[in-house]
PDB file of C-alpha atoms in Angstrom:
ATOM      1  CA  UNK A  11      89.372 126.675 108.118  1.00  0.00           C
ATOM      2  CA  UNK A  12      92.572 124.981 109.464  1.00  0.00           C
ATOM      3  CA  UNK A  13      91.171 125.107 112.919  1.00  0.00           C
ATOM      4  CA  UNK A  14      87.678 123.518 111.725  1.00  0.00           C
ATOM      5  CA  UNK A  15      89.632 120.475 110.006  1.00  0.00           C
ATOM      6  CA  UNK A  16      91.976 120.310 113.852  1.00  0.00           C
ATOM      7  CA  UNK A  17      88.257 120.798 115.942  1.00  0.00           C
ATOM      8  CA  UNK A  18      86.793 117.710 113.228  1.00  0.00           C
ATOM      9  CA  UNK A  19      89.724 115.145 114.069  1.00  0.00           C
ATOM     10  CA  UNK A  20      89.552 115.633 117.800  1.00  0.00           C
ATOM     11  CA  UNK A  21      87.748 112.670 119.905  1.00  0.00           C
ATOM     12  CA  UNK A  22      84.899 113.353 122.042  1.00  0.00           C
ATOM     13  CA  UNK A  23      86.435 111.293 125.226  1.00  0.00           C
ATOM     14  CA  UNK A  24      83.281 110.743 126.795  1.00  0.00           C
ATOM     15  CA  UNK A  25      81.831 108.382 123.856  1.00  0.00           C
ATOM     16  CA  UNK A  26      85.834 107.162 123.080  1.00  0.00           C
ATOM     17  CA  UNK A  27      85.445 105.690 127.374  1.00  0.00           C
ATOM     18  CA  UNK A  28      81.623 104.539 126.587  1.00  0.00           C
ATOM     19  CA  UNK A  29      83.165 102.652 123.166  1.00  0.00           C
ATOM     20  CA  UNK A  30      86.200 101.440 125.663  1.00  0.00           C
ATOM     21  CA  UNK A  31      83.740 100.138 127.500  1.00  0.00           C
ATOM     22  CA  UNK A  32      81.603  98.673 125.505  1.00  0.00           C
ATOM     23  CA  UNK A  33      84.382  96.935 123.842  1.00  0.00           C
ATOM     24  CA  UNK A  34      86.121  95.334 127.061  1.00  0.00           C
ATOM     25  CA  UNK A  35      82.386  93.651 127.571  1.00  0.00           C
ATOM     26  CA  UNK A  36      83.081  91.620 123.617  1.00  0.00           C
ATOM     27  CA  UNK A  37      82.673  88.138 124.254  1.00  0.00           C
ATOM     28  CA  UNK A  38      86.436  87.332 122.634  1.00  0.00           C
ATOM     29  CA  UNK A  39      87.923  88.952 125.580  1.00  0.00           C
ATOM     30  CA  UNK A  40      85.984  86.607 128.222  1.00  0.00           C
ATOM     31  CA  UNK A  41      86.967  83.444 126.413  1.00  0.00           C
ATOM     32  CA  UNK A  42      90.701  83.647 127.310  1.00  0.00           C
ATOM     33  CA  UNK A  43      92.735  85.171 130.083  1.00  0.00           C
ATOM     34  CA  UNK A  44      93.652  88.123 128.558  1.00  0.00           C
ATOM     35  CA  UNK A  45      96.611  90.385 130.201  1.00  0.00           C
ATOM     36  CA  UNK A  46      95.810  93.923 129.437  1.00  0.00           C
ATOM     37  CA  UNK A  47      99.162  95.931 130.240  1.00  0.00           C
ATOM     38  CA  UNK A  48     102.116  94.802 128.564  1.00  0.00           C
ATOM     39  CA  UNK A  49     104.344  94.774 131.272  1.00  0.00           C
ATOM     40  CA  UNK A  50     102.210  92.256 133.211  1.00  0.00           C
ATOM     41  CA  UNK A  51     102.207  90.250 129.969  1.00  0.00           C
ATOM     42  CA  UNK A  52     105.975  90.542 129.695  1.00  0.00           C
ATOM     43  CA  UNK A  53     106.144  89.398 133.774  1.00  0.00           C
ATOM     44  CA  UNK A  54     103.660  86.691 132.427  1.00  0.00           C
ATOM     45  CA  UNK A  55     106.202  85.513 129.928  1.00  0.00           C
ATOM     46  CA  UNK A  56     109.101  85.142 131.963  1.00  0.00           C
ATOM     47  CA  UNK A  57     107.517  83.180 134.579  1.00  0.00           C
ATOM     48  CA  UNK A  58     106.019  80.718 132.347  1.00  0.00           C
ATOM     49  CA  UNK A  59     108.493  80.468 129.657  1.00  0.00           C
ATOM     50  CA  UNK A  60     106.074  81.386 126.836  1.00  0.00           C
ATOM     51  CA  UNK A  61     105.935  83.815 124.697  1.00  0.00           C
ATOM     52  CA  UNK A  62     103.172  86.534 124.078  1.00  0.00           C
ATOM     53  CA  UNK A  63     100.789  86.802 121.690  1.00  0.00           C
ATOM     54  CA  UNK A  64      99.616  90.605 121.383  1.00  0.00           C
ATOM     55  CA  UNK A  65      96.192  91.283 119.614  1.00  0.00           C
ATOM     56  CA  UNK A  66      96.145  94.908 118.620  1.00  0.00           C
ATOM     57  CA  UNK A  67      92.514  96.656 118.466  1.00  0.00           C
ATOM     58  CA  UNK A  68      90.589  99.955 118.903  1.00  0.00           C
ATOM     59  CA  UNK A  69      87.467 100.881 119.947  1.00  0.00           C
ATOM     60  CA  UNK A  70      87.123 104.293 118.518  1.00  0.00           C
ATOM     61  CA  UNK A  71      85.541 102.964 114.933  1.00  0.00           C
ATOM     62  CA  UNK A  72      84.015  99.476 113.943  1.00  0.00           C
TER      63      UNK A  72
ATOM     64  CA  UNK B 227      91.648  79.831 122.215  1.00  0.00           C
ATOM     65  CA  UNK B 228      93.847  77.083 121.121  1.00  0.00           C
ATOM     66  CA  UNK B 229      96.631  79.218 121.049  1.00  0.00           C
ATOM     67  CA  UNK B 230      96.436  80.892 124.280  1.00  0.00           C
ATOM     68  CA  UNK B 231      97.974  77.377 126.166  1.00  0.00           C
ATOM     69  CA  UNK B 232     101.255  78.156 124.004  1.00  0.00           C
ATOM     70  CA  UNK B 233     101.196  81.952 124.433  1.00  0.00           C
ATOM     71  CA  UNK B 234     100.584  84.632 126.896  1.00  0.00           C
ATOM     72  CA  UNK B 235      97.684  86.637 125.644  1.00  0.00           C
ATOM     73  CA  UNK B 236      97.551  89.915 125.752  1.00  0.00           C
ATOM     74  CA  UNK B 237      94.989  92.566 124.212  1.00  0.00           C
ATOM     75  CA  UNK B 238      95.996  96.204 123.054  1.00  0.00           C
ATOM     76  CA  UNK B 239      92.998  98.699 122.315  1.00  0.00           C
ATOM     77  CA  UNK B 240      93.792 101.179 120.792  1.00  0.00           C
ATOM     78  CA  UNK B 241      91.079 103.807 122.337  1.00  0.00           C
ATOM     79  CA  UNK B 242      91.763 107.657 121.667  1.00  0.00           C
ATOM     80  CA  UNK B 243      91.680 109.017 124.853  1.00  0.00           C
ATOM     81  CA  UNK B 244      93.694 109.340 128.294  1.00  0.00           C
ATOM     82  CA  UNK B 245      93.138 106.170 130.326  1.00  0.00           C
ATOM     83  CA  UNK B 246      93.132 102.703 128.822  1.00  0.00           C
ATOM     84  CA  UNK B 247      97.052 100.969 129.523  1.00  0.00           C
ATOM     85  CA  UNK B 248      99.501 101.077 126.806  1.00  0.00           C
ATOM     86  CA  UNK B 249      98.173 103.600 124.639  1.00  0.00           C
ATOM     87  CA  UNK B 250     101.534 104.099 123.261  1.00  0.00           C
ATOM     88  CA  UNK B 251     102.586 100.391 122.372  1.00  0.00           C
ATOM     89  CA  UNK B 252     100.813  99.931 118.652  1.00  0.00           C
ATOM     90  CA  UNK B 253     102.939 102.769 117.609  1.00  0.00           C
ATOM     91  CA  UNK B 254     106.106 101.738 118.823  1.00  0.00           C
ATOM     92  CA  UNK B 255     106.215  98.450 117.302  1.00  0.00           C
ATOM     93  CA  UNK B 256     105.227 100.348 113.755  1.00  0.00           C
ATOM     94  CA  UNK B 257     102.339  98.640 113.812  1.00  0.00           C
ATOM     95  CA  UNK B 258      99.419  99.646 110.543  1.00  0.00           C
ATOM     96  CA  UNK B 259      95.920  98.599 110.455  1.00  0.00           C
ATOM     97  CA  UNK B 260      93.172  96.768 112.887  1.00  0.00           C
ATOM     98  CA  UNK B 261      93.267  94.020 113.539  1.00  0.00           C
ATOM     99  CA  UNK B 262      97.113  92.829 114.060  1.00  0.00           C
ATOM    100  CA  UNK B 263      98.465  90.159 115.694  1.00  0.00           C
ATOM    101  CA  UNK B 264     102.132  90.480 117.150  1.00  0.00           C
ATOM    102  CA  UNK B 265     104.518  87.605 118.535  1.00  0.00           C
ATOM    103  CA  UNK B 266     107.284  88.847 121.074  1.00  0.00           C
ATOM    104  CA  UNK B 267     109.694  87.156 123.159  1.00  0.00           C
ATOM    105  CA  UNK B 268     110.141  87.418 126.922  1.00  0.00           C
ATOM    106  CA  UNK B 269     111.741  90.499 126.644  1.00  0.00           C
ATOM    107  CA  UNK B 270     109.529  92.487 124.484  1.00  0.00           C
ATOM    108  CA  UNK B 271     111.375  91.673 121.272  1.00  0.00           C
ATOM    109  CA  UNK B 272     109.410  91.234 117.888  1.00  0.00           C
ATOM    110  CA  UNK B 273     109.258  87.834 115.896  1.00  0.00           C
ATOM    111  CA  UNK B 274     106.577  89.001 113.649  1.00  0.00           C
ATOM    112  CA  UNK B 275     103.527  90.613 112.912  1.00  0.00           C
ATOM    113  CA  UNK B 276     100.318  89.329 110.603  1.00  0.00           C
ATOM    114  CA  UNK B 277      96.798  90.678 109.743  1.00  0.00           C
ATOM    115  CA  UNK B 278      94.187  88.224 110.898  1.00  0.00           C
ATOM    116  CA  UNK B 279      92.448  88.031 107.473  1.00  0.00           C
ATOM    117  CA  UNK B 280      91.346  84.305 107.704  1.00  0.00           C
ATOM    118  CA  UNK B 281      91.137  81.478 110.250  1.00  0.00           C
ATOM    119  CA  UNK B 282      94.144  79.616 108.068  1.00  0.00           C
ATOM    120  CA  UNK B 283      96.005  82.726 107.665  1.00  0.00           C
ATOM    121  CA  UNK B 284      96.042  82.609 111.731  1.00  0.00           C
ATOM    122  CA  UNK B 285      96.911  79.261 112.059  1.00  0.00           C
ATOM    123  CA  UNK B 286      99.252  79.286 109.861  1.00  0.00           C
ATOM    124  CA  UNK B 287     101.154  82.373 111.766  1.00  0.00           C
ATOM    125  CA  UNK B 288     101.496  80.659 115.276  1.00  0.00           C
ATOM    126  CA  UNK B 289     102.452  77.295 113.334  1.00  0.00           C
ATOM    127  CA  UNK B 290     104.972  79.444 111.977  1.00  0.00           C
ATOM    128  CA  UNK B 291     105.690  81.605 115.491  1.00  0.00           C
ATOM    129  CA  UNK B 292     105.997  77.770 117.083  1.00  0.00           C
ATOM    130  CA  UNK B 293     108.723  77.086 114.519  1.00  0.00           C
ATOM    131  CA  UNK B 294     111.102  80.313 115.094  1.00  0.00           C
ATOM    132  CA  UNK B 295     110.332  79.932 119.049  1.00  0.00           C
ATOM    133  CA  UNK B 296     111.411  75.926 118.902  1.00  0.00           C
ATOM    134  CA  UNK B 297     114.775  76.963 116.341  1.00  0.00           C
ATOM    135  CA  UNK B 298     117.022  76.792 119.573  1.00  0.00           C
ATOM    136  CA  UNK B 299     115.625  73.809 120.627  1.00  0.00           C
ATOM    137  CA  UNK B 300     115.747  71.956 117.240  1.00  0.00           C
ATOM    138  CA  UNK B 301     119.400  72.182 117.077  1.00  0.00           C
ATOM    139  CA  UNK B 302     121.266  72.059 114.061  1.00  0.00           C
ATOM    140  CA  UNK B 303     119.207  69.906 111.940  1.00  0.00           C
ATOM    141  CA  UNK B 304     119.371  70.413 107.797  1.00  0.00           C
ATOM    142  CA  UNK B 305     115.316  70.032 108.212  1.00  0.00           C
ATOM    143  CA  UNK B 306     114.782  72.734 111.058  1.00  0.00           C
ATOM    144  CA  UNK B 307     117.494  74.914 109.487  1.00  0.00           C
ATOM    145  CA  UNK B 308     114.950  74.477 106.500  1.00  0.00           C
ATOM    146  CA  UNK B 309     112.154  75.282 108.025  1.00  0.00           C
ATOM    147  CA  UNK B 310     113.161  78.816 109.797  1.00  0.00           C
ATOM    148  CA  UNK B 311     114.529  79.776 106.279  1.00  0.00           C
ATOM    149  CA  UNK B 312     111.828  79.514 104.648  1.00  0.00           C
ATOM    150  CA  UNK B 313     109.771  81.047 107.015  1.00  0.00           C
ATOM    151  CA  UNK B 314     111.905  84.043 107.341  1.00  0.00           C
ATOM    152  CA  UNK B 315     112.059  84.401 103.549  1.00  0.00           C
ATOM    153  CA  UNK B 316     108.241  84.421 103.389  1.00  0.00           C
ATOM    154  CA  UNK B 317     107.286  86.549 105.888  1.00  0.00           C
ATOM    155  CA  UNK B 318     110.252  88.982 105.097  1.00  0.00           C
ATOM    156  CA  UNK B 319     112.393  88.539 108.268  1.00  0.00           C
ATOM    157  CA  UNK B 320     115.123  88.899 106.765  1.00  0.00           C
ATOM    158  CA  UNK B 321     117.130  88.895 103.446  1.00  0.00           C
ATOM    159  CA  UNK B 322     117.010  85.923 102.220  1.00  0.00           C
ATOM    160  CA  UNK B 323     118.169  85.255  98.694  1.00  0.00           C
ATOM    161  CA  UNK B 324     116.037  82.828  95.774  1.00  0.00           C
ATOM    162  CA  UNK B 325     118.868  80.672  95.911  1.00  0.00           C
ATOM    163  CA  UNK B 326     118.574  79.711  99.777  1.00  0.00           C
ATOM    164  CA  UNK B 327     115.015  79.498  99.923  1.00  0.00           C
ATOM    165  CA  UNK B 328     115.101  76.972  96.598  1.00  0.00           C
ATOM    166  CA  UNK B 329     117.722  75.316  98.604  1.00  0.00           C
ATOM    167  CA  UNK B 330     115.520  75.042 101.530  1.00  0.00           C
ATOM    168  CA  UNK B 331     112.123  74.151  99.523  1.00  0.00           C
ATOM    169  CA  UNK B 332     114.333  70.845  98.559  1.00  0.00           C
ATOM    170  CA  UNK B 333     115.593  69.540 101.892  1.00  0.00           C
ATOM    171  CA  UNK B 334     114.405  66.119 102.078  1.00  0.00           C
ATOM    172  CA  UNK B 335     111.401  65.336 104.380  1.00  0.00           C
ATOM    173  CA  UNK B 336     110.477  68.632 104.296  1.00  0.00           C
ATOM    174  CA  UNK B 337     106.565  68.726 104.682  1.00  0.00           C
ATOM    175  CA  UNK B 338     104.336  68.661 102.149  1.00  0.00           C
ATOM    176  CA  UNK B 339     102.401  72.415 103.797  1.00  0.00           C
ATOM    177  CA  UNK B 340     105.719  73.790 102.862  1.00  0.00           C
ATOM    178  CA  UNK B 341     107.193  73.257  99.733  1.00  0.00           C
ATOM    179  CA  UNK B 342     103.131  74.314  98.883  1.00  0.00           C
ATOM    180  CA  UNK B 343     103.589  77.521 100.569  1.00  0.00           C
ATOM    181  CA  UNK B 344     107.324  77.596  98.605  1.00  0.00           C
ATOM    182  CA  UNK B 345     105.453  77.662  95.498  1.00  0.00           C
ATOM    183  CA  UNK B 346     102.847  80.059  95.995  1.00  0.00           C
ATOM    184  CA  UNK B 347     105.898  82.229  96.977  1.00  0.00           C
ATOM    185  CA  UNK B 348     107.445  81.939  93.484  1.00  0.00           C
ATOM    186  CA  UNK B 349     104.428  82.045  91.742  1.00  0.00           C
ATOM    187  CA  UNK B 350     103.268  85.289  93.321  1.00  0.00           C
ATOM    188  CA  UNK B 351     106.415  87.459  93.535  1.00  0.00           C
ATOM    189  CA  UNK B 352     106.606  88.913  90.633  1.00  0.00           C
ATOM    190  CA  UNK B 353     103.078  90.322  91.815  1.00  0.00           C
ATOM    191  CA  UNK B 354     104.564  90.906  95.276  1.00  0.00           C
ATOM    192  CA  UNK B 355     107.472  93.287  93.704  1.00  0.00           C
ATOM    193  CA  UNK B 356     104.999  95.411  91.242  1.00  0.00           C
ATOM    194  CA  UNK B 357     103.006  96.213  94.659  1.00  0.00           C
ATOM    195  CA  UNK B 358     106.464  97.077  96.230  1.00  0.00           C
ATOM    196  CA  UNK B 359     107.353  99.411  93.631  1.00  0.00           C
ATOM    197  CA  UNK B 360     104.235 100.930  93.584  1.00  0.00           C
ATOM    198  CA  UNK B 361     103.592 101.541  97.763  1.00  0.00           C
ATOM    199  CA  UNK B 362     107.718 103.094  96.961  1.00  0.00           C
ATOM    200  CA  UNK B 363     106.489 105.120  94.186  1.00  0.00           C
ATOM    201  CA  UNK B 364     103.216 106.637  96.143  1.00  0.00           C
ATOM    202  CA  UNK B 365     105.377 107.109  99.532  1.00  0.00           C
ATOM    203  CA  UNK B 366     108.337 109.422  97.503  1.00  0.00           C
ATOM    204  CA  UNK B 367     105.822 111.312  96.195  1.00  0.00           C
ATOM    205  CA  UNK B 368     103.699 112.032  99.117  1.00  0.00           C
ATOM    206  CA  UNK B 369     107.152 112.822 100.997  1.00  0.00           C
ATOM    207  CA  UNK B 370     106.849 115.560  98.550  1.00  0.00           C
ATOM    208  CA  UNK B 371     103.071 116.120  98.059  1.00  0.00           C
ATOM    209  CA  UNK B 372     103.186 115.231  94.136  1.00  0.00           C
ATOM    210  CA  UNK B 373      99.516 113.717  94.516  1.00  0.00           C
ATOM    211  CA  UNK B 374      99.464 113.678  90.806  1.00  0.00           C
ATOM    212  CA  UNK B 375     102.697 111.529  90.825  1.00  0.00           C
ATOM    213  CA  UNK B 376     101.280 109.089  93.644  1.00  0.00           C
ATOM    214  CA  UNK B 377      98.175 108.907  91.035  1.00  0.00           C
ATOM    215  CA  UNK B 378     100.401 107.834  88.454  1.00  0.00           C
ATOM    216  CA  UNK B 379     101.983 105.262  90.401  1.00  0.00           C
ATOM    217  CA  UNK B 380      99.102 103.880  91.208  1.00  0.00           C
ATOM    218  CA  UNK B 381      97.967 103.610  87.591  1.00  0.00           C
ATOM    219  CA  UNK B 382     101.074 102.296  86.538  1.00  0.00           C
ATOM    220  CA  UNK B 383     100.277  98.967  88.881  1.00  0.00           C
ATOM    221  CA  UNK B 384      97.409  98.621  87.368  1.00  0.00           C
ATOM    222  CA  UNK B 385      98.328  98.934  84.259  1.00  0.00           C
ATOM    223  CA  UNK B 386     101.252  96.470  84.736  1.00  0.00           C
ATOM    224  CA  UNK B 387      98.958  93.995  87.041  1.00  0.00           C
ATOM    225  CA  UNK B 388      96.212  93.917  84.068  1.00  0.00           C
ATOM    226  CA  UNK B 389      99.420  93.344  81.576  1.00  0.00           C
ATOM    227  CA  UNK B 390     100.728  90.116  83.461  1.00  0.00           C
ATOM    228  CA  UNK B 391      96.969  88.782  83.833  1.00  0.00           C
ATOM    229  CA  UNK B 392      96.648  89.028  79.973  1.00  0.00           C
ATOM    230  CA  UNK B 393      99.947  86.954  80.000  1.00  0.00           C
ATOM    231  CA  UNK B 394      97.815  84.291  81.794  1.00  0.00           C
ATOM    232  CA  UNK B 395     100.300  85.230  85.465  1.00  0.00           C
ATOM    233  CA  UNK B 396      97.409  84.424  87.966  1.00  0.00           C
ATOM    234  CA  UNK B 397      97.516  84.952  91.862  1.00  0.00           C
ATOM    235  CA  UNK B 398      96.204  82.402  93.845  1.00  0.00           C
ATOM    236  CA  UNK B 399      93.407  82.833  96.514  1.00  0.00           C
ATOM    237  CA  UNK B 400      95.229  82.927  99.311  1.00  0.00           C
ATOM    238  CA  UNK B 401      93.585  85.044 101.774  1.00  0.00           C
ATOM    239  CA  UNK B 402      95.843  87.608 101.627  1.00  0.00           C
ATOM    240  CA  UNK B 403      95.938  91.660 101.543  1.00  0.00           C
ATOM    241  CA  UNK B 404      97.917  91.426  98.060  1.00  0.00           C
ATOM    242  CA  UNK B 405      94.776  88.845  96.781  1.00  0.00           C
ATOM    243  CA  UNK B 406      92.612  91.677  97.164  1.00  0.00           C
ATOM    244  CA  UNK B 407      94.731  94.422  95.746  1.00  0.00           C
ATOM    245  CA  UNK B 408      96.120  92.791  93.136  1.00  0.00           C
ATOM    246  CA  UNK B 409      92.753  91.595  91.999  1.00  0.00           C
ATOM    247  CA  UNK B 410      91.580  94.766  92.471  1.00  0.00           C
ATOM    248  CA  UNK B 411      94.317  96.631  90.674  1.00  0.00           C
ATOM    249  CA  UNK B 412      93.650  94.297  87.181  1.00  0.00           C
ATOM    250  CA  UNK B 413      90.412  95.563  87.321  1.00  0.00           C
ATOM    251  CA  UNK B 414      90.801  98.834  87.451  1.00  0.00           C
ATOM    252  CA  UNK B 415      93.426  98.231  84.452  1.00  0.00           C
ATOM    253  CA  UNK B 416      90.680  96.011  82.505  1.00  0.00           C
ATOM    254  CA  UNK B 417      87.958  98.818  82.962  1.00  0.00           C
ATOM    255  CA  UNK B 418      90.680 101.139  81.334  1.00  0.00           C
ATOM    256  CA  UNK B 419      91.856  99.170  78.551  1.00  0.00           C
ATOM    257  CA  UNK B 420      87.971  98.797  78.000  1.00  0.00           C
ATOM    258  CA  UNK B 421      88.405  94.561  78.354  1.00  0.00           C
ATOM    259  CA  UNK B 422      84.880  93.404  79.939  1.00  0.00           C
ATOM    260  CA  UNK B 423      86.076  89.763  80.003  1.00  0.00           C
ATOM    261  CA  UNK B 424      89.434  90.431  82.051  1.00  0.00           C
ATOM    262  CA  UNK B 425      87.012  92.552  84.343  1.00  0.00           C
ATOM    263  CA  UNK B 426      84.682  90.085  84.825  1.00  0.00           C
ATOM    264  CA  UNK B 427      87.690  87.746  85.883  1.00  0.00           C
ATOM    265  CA  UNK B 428      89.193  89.958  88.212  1.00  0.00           C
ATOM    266  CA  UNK B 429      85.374  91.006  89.801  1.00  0.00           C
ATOM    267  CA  UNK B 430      84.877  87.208  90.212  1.00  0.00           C
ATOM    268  CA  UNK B 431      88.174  86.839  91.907  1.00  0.00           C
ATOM    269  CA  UNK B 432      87.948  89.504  94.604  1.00  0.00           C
ATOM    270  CA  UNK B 433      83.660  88.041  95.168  1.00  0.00           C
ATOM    271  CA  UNK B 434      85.591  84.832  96.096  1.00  0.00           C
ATOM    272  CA  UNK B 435      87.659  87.018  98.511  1.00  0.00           C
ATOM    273  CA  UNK B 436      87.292  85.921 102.166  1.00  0.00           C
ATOM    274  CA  UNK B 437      87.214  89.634 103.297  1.00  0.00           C
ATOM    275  CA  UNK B 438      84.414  90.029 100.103  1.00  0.00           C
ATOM    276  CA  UNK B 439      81.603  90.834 102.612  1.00  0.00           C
ATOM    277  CA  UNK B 440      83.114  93.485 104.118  1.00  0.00           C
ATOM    278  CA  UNK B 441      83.307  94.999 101.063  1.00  0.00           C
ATOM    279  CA  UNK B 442      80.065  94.290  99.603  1.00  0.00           C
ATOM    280  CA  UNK B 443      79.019  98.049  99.095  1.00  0.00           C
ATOM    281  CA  UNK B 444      82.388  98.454  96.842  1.00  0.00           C
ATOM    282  CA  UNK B 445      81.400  95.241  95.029  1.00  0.00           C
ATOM    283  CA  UNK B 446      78.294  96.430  94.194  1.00  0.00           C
ATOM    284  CA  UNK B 447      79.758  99.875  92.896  1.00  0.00           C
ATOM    285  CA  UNK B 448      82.217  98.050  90.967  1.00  0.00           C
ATOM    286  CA  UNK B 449      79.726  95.449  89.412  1.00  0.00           C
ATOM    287  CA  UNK B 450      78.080  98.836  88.246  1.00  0.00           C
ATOM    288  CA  UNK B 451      81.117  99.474  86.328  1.00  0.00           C
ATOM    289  CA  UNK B 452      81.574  96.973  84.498  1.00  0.00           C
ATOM    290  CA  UNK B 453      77.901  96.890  83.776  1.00  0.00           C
ATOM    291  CA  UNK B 454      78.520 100.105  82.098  1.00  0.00           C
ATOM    292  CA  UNK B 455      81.123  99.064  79.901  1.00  0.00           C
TER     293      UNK B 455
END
């Protein structure tokens, strides 16, 4: 039973990279320049002298 | 759009499985729900988090972000010292007591958006602190499992959020998560206490919600409800 409800919450990866995808192909993400890895953000920063705006989403679920 | 000439953007997703970058990042800024916005300095540290809920709710954030980010620059002034104080007392930056914030709300030439938003902050605290005690209530008893107990928590908010509508407290349409739940929450507490016209009031109120059509399904159950009081 346990091991039914642990199999249930596990991800099938190959649709979790198709919804990745799918979601890096949203027209919000075209509009602006987007960094995607923090640390290049954080670079980013520095060198301009402005700080970062981080929008937090998923692509597992609507 | 706007906002990304003042900030460097950055996107997180959040993607449950092993290759999209910082996988690890919502969760070590204690980060709850989709979609959040986060503000950091230079060097990774925090200013403040807020849930996108409405285009003013938004604006209103980086207005506020441009405030805290400019407090070096403004110097010492009684109006910029105003300003950050009252933006750190309502979004919960730090401890700031009633007495500094009414302090702040009356600094002369303060703008107009402000002492507004200092007033919807009195008005809706004592709302604000029932939800507080409640989420306390439900998280000591989950530490332990009491279900029951997190049940009765719950039920006490409503009971208590129904109790201060009936006293004519109201809480303004704001766009906010606590709108909802504390619209919400003097519902369910008018369906128990078996008061149709307090229901209809609070079923009105969360239709008017800007997040209403998400919910429109839950509407719709709840419009049942009352319909079968």
């Amino acid at each position: 039973m346990a091991a039914a409800a642990s199999a249930q919450r596990q991800y099938d990866p190959e649709q979790m990279a198709k919804n990745y995808e799918e979601k890096l192909q949203k027209e919000f993400l075209k509009k602006i320049p987007w960094e995607h890895k923090l640390a290049d953000a954080l670079a980013k920063s520095k060198e301009t002298k402005l700080p970062l705006l981080a929008y937090f989403t998923r692509s597992y679920a609507p | 759009v706007a906002a990304s000439k003042n900030f460097v953007p950055y996107v997180n997703i959040t993607a449950r499985y092993d290759g999209p970058p910082d996988q690890e990042v919502f969760e070590k800024y204690g980060l709850e729900g989709f979609p959040t916005f986060l503000f950091l300095d230079s060097e990774g540290v925090r200013l403040f988090d807020f849930r996108p809920e409405t285009e003013a709710v938004t604006a209103e954030a980086i207005g506020d972000a441009k405030v805290l980010l400019a407090k070096a620059a403004s110097g010492d002034s009684e109006l910029g010292k105003a300003r950050v104080t009252l933006i750190e007392g309502f979004r919960e930056l730090r401890e700031v007591s009633e007495a500094e914030l009414a302090s702040a709300a009356a600094v002369k030439g303060l703008e107009a958006d402000f002492v507004r938003r200092y007033n919807a902050f009195v008005e809706t605290k004592p709302f604000r602190d029932a939800i507080k005690a409640m989420q306390k209530g439900v998280q000591r008893a989950m530490d332990v499992g009491n279900r029951e107990a997190a049940e009765a928590a719950q039920k006490e908010l409503q009971s208590k959020l129904y109790a201060m509508c009936k006293e004519g407290k109201t809480y303004p349409e704001d766009g906010s998560f606590e709108y909802v739940m504390v619209w919400n929450s003097v519902f369910e507490g008018a369906l128990e206490a078996k008061d149709k016209a307090t229901a209809e009031k609070a079923l009105a109120a969360l239709e008017k919600a800007p997040q209403a059509a998400q919910f429109g399904e839950y509407l719709e159950r709840q419009r049942g409800r009352l319909n079968e009081l």
